[in-house]
mmCIF file with all atom_site columns, C-alpha atoms in Angstrom:
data_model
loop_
_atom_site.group_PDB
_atom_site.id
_atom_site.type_symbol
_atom_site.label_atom_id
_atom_site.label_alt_id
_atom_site.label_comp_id
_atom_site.label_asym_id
_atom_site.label_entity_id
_atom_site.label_seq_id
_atom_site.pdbx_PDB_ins_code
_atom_site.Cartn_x
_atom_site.Cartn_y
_atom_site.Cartn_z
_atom_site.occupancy
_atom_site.B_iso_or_equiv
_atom_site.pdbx_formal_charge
_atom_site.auth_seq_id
_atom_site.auth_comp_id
_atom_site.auth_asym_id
_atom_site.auth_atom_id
_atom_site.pdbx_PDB_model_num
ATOM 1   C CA . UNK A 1 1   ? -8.503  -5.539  42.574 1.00 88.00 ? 1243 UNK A CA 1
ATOM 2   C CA . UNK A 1 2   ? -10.858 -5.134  45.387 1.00 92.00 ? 1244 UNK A CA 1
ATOM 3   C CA . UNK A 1 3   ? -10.545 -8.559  47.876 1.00 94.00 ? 1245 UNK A CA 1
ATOM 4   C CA . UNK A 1 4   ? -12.897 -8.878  50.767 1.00 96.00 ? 1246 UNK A CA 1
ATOM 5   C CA . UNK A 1 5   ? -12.546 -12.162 53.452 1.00 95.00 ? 1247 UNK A CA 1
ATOM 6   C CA . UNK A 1 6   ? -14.781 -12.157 55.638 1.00 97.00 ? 1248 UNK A CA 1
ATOM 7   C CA . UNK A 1 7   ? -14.412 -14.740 59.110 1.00 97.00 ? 1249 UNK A CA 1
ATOM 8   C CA . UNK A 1 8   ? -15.522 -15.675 62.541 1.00 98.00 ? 1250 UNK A CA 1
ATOM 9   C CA . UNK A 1 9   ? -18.791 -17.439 61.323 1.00 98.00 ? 1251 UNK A CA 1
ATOM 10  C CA . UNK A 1 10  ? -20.362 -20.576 62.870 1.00 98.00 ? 1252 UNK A CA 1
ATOM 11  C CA . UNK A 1 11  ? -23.237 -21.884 65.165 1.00 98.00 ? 1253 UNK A CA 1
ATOM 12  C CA . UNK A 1 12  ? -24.381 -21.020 68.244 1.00 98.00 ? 1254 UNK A CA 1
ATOM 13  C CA . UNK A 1 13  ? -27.294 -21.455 70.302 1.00 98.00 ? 1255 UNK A CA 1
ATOM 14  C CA . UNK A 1 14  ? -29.687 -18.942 70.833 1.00 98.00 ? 1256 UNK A CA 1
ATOM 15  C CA . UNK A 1 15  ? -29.040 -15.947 73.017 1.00 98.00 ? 1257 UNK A CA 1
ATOM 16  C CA . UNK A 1 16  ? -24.609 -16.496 72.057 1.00 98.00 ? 1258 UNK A CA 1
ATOM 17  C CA . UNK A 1 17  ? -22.695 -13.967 70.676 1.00 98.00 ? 1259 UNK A CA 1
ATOM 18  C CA . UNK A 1 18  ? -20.647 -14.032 67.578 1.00 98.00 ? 1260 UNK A CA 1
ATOM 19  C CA . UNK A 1 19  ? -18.231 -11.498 66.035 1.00 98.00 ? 1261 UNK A CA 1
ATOM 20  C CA . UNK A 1 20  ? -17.403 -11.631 62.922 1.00 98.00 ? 1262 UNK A CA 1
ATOM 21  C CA . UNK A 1 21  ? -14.278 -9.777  60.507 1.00 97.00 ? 1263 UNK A CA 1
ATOM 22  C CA . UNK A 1 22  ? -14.123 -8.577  57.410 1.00 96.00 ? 1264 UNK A CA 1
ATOM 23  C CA . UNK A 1 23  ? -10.740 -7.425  56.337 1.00 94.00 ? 1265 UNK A CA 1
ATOM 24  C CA . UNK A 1 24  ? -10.256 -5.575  53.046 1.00 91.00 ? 1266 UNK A CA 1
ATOM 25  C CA . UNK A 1 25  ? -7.433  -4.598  50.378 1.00 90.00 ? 1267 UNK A CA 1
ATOM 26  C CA . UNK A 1 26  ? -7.060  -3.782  46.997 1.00 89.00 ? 1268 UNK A CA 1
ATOM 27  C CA . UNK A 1 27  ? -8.359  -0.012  47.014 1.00 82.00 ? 1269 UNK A CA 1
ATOM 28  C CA . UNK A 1 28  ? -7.025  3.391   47.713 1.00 82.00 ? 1270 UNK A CA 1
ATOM 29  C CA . UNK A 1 29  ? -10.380 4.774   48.567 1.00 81.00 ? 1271 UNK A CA 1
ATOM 30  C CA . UNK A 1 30  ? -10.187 8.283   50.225 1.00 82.00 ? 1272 UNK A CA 1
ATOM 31  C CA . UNK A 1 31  ? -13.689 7.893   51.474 1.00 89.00 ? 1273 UNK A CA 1
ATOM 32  C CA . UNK A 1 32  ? -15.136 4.570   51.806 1.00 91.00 ? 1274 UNK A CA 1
ATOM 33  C CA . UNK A 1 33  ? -18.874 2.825   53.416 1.00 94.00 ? 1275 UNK A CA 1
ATOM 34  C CA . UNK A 1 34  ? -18.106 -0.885  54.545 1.00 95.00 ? 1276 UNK A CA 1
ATOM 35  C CA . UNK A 1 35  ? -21.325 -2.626  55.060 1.00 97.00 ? 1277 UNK A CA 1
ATOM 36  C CA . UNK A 1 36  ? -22.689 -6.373  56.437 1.00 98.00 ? 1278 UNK A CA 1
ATOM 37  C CA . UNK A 1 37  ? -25.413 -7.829  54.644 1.00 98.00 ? 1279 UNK A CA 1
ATOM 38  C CA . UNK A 1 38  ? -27.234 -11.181 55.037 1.00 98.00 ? 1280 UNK A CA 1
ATOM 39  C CA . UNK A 1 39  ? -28.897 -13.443 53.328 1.00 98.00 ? 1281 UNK A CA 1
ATOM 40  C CA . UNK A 1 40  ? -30.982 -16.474 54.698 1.00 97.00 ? 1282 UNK A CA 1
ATOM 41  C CA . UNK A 1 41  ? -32.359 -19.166 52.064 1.00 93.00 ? 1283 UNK A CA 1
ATOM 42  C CA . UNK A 1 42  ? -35.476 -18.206 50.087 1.00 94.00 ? 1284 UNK A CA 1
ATOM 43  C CA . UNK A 1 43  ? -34.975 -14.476 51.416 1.00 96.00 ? 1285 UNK A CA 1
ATOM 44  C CA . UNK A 1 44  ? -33.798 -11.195 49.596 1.00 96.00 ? 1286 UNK A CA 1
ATOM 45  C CA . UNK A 1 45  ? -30.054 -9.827  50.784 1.00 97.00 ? 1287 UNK A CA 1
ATOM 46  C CA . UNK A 1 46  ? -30.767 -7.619  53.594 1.00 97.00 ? 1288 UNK A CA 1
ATOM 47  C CA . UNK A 1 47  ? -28.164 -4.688  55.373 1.00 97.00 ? 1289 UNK A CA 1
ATOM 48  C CA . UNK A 1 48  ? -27.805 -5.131  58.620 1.00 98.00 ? 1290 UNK A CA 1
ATOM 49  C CA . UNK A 1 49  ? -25.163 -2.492  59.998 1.00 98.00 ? 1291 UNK A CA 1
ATOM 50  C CA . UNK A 1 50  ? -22.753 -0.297  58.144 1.00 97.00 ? 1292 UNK A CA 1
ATOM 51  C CA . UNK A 1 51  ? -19.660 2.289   58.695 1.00 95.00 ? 1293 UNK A CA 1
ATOM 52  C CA . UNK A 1 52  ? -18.195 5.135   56.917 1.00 93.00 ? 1294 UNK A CA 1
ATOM 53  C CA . UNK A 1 53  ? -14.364 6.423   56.920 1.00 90.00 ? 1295 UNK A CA 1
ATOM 54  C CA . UNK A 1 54  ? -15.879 9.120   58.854 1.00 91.00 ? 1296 UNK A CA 1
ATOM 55  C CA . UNK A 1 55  ? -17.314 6.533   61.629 1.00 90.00 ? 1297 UNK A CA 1
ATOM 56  C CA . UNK A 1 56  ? -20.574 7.263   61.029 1.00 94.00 ? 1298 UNK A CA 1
ATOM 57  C CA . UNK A 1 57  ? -22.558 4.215   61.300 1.00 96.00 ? 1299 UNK A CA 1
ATOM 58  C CA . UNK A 1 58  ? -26.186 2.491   60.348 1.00 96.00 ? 1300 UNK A CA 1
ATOM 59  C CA . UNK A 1 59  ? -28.041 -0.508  61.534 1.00 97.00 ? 1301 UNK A CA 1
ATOM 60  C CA . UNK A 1 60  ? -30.937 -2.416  60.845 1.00 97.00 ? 1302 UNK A CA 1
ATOM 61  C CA . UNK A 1 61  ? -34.041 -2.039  63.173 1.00 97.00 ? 1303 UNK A CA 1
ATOM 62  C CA . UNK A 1 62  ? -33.859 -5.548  63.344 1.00 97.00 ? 1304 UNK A CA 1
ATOM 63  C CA . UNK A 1 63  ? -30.202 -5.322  64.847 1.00 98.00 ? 1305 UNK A CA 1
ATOM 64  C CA . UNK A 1 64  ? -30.334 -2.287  66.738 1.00 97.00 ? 1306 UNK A CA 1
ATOM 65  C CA . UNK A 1 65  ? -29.079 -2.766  70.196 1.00 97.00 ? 1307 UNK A CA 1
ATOM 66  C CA . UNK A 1 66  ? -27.469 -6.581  69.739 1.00 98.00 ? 1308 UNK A CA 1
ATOM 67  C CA . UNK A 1 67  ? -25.212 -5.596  67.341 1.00 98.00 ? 1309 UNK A CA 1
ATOM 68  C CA . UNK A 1 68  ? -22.613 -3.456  66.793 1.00 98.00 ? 1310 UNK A CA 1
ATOM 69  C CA . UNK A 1 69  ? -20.027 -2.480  63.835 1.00 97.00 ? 1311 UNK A CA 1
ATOM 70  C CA . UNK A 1 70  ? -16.557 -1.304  64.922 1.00 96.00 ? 1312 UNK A CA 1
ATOM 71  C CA . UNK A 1 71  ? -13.519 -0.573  62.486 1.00 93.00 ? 1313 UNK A CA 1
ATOM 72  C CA . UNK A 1 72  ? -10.064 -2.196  63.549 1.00 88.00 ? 1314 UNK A CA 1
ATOM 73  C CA . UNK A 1 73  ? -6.798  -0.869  64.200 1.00 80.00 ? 1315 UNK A CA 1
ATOM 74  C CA . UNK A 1 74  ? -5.400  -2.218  60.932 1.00 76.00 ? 1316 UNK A CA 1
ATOM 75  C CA . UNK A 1 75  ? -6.531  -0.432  58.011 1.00 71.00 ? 1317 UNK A CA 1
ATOM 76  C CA . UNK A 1 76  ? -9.797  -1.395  56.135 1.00 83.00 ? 1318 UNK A CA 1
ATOM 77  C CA . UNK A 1 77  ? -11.027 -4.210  59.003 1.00 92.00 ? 1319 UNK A CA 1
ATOM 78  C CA . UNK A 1 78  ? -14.264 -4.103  60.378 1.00 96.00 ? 1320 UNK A CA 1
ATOM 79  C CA . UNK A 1 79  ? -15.660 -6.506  62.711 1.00 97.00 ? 1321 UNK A CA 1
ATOM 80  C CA . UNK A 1 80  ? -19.412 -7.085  63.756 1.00 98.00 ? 1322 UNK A CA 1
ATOM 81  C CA . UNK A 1 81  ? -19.873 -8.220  67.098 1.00 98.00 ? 1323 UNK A CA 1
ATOM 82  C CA . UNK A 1 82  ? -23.164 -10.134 67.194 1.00 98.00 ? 1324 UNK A CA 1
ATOM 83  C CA . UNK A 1 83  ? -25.150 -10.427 70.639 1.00 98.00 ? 1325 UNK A CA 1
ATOM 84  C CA . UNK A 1 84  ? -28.256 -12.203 72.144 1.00 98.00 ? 1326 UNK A CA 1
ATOM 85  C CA . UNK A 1 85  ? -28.509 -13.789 68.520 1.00 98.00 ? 1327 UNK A CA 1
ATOM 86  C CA . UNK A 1 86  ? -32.084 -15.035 67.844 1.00 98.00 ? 1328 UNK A CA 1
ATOM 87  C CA . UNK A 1 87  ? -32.782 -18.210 65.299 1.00 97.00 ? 1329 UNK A CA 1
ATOM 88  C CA . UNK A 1 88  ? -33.768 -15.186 62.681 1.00 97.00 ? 1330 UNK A CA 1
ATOM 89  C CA . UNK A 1 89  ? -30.324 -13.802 62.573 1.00 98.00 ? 1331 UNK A CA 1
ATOM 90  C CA . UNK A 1 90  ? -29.321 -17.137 60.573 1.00 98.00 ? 1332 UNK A CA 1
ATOM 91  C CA . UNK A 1 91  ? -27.667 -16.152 57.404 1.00 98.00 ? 1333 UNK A CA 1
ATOM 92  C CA . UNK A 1 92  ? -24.923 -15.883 55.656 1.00 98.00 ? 1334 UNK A CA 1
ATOM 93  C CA . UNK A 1 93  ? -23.423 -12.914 56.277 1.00 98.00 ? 1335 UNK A CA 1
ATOM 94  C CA . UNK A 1 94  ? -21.378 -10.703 53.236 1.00 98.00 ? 1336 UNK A CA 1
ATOM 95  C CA . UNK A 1 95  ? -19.375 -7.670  53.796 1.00 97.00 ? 1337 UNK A CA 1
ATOM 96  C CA . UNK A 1 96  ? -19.375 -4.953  50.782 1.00 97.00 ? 1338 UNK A CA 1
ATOM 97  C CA . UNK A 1 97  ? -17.180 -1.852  50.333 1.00 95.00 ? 1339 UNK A CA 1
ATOM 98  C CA . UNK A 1 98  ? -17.827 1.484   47.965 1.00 92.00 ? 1340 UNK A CA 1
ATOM 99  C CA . UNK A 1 99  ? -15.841 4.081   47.682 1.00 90.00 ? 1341 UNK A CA 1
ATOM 100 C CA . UNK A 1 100 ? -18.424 6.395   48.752 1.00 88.00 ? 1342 UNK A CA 1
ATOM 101 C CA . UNK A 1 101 ? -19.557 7.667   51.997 1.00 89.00 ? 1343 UNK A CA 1
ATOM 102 C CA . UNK A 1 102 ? -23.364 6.757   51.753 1.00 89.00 ? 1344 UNK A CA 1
ATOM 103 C CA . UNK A 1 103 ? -25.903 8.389   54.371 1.00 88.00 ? 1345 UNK A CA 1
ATOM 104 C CA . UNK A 1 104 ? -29.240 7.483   55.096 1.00 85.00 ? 1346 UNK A CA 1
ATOM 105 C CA . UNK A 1 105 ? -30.943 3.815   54.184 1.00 85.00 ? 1347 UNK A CA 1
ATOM 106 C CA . UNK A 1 106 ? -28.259 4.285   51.092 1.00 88.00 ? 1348 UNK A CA 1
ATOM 107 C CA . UNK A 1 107 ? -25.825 3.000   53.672 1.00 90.00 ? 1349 UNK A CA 1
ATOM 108 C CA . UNK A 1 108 ? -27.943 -0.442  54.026 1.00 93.00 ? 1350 UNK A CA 1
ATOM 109 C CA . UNK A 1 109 ? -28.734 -0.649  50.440 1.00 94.00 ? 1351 UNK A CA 1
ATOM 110 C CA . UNK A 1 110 ? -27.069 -3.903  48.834 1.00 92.00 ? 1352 UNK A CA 1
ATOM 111 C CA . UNK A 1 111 ? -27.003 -1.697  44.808 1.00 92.00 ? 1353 UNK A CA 1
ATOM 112 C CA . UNK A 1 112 ? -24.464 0.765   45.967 1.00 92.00 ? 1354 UNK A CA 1
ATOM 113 C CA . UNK A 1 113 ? -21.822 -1.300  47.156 1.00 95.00 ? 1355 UNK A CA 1
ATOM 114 C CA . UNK A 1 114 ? -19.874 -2.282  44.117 1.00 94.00 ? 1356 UNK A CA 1
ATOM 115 C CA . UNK A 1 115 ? -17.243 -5.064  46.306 1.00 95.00 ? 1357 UNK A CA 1
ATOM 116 C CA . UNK A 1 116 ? -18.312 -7.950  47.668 1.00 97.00 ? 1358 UNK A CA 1
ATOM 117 C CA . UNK A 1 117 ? -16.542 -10.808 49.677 1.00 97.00 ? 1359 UNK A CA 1
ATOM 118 C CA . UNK A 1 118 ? -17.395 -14.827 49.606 1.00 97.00 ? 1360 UNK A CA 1
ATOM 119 C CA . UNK A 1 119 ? -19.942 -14.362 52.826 1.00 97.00 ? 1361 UNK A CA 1
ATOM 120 C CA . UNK A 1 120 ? -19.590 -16.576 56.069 1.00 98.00 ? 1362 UNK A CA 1
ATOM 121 C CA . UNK A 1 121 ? -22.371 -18.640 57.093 1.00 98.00 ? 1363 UNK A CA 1
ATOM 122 C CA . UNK A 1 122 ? -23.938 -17.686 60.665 1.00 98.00 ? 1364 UNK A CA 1
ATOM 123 C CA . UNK A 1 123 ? -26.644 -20.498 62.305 1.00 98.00 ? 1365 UNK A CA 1
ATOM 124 C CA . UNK A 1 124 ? -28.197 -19.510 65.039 1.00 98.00 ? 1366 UNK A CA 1
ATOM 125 C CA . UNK A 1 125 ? -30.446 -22.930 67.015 1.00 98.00 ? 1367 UNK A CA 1
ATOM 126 C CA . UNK A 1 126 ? -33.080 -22.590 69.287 1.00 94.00 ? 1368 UNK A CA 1
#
């Protein structure tokens, strides 16, 4: 069974930096996409950066620039380091795995990851 905990949440002020981790076990994919999403209240889930086992990786325009997706040494950890975080970027924040290498938007898009972890709330104050 797929298990996904993702950490390193919390609140900062406007302008901080955050990374968060998302480590992942259960699966023997040979070719995997590992993904962040977010969701703030009253808003749809939204992607916001994702990798592939071949390192290829995909951000949000929203992102691009502040934040940046990275894969650990251990296998199947991926950490998002968050900087110059705006009040917007408030969330809670979900990683997702598929055992597929997605390319294109279909890296961002929330229907093709089939694994999902608990989330980790982000708040981000002015």
């Amino acid at each position: 069974q797929v298990h996904l905990v993702e950490s390193g949440g919390g609140s900062v002020q406007s302008g901080g930096s955050l990374t968060l981790s998302c480590a992942a076990s259960g699966f023997t994919y040979s070719r995997t996409s590992i993904a962040w999403f977010r969701q703030a209240p009253g808003k749809e889930r939204e992607g916001v950066a994702a990798i592939g086992s071949d390192r290829t990786t995909a951000y949000a325009d929203s992102v691009q620039g502040r934040f940046t997706i990275s894969k650990g040494n251990a296998e199947n950890t991926v950490y998002l380091q968050m900087n110059s975080l705006k009040p917007e970027d408030t969330a809670m924040y979900f990683c997702a795995v598929d055992s597929a290498i997605w390319v294109g938007p279909f890296k961002l898009t929330s229907f093709k990851y089939r694994n999902w972890g608990q989330g980790t709330q982000v708040t981000v104050s002015s």
